[in-house]
Coordinates of C-alpha atoms in Angstrom, one line a residue:
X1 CA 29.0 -8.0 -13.6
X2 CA 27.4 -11.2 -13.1
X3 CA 24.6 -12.6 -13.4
X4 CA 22.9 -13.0 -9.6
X5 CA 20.3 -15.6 -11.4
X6 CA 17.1 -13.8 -8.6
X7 CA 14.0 -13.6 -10.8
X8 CA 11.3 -11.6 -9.6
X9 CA 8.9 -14.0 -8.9
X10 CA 6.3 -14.5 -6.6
X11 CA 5.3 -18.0 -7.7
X12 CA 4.7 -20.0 -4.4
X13 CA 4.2 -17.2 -2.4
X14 CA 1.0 -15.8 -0.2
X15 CA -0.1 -12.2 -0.2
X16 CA -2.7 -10.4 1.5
X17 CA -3.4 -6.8 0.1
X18 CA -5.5 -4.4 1.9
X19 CA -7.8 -2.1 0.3
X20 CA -7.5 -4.2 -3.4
X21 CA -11.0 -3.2 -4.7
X22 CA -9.6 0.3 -6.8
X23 CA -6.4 2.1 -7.9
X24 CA -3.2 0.8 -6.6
X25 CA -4.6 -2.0 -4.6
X26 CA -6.2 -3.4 -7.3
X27 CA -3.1 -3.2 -9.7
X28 CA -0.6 -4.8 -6.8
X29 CA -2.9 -7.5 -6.5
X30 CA -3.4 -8.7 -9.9
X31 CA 0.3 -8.0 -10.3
X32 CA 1.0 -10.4 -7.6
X33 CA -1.4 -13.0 -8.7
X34 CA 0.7 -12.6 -12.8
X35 CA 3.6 -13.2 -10.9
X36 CA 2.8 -16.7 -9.3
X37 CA 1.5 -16.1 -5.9
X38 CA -1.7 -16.6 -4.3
X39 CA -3.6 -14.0 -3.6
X40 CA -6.1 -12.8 -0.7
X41 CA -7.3 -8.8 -0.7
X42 CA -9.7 -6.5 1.3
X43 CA -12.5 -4.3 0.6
X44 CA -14.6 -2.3 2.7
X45 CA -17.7 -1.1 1.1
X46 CA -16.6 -1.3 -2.8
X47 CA -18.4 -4.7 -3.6
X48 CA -18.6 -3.6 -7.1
X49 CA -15.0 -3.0 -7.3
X50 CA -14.0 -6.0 -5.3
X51 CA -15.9 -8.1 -7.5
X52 CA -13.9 -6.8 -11.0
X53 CA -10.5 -7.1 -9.1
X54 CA -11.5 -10.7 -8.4
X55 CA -12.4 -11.4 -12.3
X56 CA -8.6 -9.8 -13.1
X57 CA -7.0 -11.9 -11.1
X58 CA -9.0 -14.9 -12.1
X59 CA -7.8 -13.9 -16.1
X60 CA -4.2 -14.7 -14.9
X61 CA -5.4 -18.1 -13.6
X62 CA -5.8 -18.1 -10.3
X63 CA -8.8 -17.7 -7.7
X64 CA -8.5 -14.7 -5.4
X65 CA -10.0 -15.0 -1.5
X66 CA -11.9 -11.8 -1.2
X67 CA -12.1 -10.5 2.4
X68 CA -14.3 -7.4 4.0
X69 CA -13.0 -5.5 6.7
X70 CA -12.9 -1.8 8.0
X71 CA -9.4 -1.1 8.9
X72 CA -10.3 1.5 11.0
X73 CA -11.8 -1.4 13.5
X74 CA -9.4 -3.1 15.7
X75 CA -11.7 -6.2 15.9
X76 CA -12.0 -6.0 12.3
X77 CA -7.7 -5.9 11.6
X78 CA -7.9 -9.2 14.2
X79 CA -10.4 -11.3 12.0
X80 CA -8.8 -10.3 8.9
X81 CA -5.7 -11.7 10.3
X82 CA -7.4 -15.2 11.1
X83 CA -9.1 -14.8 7.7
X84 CA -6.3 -14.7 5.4
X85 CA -4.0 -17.2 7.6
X86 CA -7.3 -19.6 6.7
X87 CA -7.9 -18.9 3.4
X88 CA -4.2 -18.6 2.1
X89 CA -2.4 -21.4 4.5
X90 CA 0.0 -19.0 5.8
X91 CA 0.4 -14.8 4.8
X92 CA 4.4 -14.3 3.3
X93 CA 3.4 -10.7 2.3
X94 CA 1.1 -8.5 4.1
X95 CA 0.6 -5.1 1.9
X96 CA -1.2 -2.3 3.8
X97 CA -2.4 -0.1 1.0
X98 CA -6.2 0.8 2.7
X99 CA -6.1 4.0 3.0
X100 CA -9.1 6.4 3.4
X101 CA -10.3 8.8 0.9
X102 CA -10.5 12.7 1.6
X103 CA -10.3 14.4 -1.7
X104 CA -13.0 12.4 -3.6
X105 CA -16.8 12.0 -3.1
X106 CA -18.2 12.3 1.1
X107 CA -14.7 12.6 2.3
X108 CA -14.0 15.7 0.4
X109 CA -16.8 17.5 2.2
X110 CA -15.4 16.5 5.6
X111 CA -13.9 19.4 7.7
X112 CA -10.5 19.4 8.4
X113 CA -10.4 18.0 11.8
X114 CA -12.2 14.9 10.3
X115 CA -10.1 14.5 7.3
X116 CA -7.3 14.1 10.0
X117 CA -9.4 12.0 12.3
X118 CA -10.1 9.9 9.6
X119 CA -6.3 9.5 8.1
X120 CA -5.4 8.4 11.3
X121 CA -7.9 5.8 12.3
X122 CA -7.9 4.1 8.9
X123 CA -4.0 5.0 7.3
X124 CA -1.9 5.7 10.3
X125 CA -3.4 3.2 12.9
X126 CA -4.7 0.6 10.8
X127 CA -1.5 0.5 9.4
X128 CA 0.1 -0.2 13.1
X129 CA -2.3 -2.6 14.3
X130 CA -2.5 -4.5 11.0
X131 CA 1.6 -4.3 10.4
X132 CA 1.0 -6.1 14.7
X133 CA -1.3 -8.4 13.5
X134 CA 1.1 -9.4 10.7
X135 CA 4.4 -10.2 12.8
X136 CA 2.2 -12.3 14.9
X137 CA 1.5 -14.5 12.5
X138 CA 5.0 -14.2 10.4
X139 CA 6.9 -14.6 14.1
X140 CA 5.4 -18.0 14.2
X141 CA 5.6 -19.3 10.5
X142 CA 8.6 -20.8 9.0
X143 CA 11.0 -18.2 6.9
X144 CA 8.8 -15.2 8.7
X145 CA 7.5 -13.0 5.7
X146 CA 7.4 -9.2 4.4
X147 CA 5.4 -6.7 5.4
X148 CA 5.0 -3.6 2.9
X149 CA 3.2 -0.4 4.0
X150 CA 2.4 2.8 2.1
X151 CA 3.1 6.3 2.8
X152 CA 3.8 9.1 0.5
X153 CA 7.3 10.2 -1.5
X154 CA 6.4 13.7 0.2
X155 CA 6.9 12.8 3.7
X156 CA 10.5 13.0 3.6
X157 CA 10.2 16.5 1.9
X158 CA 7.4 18.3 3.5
X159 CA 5.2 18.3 1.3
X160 CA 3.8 20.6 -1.0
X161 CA 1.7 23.3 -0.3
X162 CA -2.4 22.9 0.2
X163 CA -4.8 22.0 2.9
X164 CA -4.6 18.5 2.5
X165 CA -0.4 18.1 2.6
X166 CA 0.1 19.0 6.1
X167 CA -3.0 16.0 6.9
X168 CA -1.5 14.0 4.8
X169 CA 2.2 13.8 6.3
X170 CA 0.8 14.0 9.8
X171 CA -1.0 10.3 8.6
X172 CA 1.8 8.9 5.9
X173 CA 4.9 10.4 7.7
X174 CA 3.5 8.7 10.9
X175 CA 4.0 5.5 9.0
X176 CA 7.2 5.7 7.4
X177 CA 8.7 6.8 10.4
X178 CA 6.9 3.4 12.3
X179 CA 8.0 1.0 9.4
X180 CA 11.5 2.0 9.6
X181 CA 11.3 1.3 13.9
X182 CA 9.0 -1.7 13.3
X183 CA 12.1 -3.2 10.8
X184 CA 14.9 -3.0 13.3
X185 CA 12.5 -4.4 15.7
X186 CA 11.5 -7.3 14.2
X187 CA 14.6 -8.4 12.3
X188 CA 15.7 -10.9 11.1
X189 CA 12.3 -13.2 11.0
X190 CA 10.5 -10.2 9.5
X191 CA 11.0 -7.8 6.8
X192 CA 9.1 -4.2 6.8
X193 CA 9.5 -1.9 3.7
X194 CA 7.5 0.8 2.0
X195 CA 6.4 2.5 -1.1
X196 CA 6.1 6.2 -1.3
X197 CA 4.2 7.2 -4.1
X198 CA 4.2 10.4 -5.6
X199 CA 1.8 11.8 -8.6
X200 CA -0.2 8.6 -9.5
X201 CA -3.4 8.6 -11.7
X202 CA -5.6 7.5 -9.3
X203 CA -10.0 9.0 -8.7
X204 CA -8.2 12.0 -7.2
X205 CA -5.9 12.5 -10.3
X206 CA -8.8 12.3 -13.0
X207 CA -11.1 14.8 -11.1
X208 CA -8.4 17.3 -11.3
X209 CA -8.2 20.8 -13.1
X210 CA -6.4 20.0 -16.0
X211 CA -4.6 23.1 -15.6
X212 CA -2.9 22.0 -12.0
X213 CA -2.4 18.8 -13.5
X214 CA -0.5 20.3 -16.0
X215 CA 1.8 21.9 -13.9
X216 CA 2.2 19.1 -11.7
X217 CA 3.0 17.0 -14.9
X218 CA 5.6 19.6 -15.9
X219 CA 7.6 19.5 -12.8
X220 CA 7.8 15.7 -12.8
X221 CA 11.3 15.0 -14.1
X222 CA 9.9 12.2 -16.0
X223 CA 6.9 14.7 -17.4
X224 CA 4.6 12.0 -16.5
X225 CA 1.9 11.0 -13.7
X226 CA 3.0 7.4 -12.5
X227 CA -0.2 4.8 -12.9
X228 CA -1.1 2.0 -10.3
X229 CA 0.8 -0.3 -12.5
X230 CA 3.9 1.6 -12.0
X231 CA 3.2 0.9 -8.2
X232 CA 2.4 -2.8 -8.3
X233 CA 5.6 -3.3 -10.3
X234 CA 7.9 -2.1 -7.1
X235 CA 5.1 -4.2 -4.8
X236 CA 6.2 -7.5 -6.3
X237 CA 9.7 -6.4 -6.6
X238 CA 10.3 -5.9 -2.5
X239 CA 8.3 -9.0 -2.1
X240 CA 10.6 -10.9 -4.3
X241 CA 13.4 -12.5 -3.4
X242 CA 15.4 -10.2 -5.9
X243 CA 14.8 -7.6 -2.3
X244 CA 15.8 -10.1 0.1
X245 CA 18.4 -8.0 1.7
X246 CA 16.9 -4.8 1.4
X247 CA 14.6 -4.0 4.8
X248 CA 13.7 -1.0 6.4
X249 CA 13.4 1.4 2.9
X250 CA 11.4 3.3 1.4
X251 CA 11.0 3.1 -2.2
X252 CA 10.0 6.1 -3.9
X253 CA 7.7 5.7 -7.2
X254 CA 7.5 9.4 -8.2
X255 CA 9.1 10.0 -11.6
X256 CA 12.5 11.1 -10.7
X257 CA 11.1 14.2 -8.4
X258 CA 13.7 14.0 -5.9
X259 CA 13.5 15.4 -2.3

């Protein structure tokens, strides 16, 4: 077969990353950054962590803009999109990766009502109004750009059991199910794709009983959690140009667990 000569580069590219202070937003944005693009990303109340994903992306040689905003603020979404459009020049890939957190620290004590309320201000609507906020600017750039949102491999499955799955697919399933509208709507200027994760070693993952992890690990085809790395890898590979044609997907990073 030959050789399509498509590298998987970024170089000359601008990405904004939501949510890039910890865990798989930190790991797509310094993977961007090794692959050649510029890089913008958000935090929300993680200085600490913004600040180190800022030094890893300066060791690949290149200086990060580092932007605050609440995704679960509409105002916020609208600023973030003047932001990184000033700071970067333009935005060729916009990652939604925020996400809020309900198994670890004051969002595990939540009750379930506000776990949900909370998934679907900050993952399920955030999501929407940023994924908005990025056509606008793409519709009126030369070459239009990629948007790439993240749900969860699970959606398409229903989930396993727990309190927290049904919450879950309510938020993620709400935005695979919008990316795949969103990229028929805004064809051919704008791509939309996304990432399902499935086990990945994130806070969540390294709080668990190692017993449950165990099992979980077992039934992995691949007998393995994934890491954030393993994430970032497919993030630069749909924003390449290697994924030109591909639009509308969603790529599932779960260890060969197939649903």
């Amino acid at each position: 077969m030959p050789n399509s000569g498509v590298e998987i580069s970024l170089a000359g590219r601008k990405v904004l990353v939501t949510g890039g202070s910890s865990g798989i937003g930190r790991a797509i944005a310094i993977a961007c950054a090794e692959s050649g693009a510029d890089v913008a990303f958000t935090y929300h109340v993680n200085r600490a962590g913004a600040e180190s994903a800022a030094a890893g992306i300066r060791a690949t040689g290149r200086e990060p803009a580092v932007l605050r905003a609440d995704l679960s603020k509409p105002a916020d979404i609208e600023a973030l999109a003047r932001s990184a459009n000033a700071a970067l020049g333009r935005v060729d890939v916009w990652i939604n990766n925020a996400g809020a957190d309900i198994l670890t620290g004051a969002g595990a004590g939540l009750s379930a009502r506000e776990k949900l309320d909370l998934l679907l201000n900050v993952d399920l609507r955030g999501t929407v109004l940023a994924s908005w906020a990025a056509v606008d600017l793409m519709q009126k750039q030369t070459g239009g750009g990629l948007i790439l949102n993240m749900a969860w491999d699970h959606v398409v499955g229903g989930a396993t059991r727990g309190e927290y799955a049904p919450i879950f697919c309510a938020a993620k399933g709400g935005i695979y199910s919008f990316s795949k509208a969103l990229a028929r709507a805004v064809a051919p200027l704008v791509r939309v794709n996304v990432i399902g994760p499935g086990w990945v070693e994130t806070a969540w993952g390294a709080e668990l009983d190692p017993e449950v992890k165990a099992r979980i690990t077992d039934a992995i085809p691949l007998k393995r959690w994934g890491t954030p790395e393993d994430v970032a890898s497919a993030a630069v590979f749909l924003a390449s140009d290697a994924a030109s044609y591909i639009s509308g997907h969603m790529l599932m990073i779960n260890g060969g667990d197939v649903i």
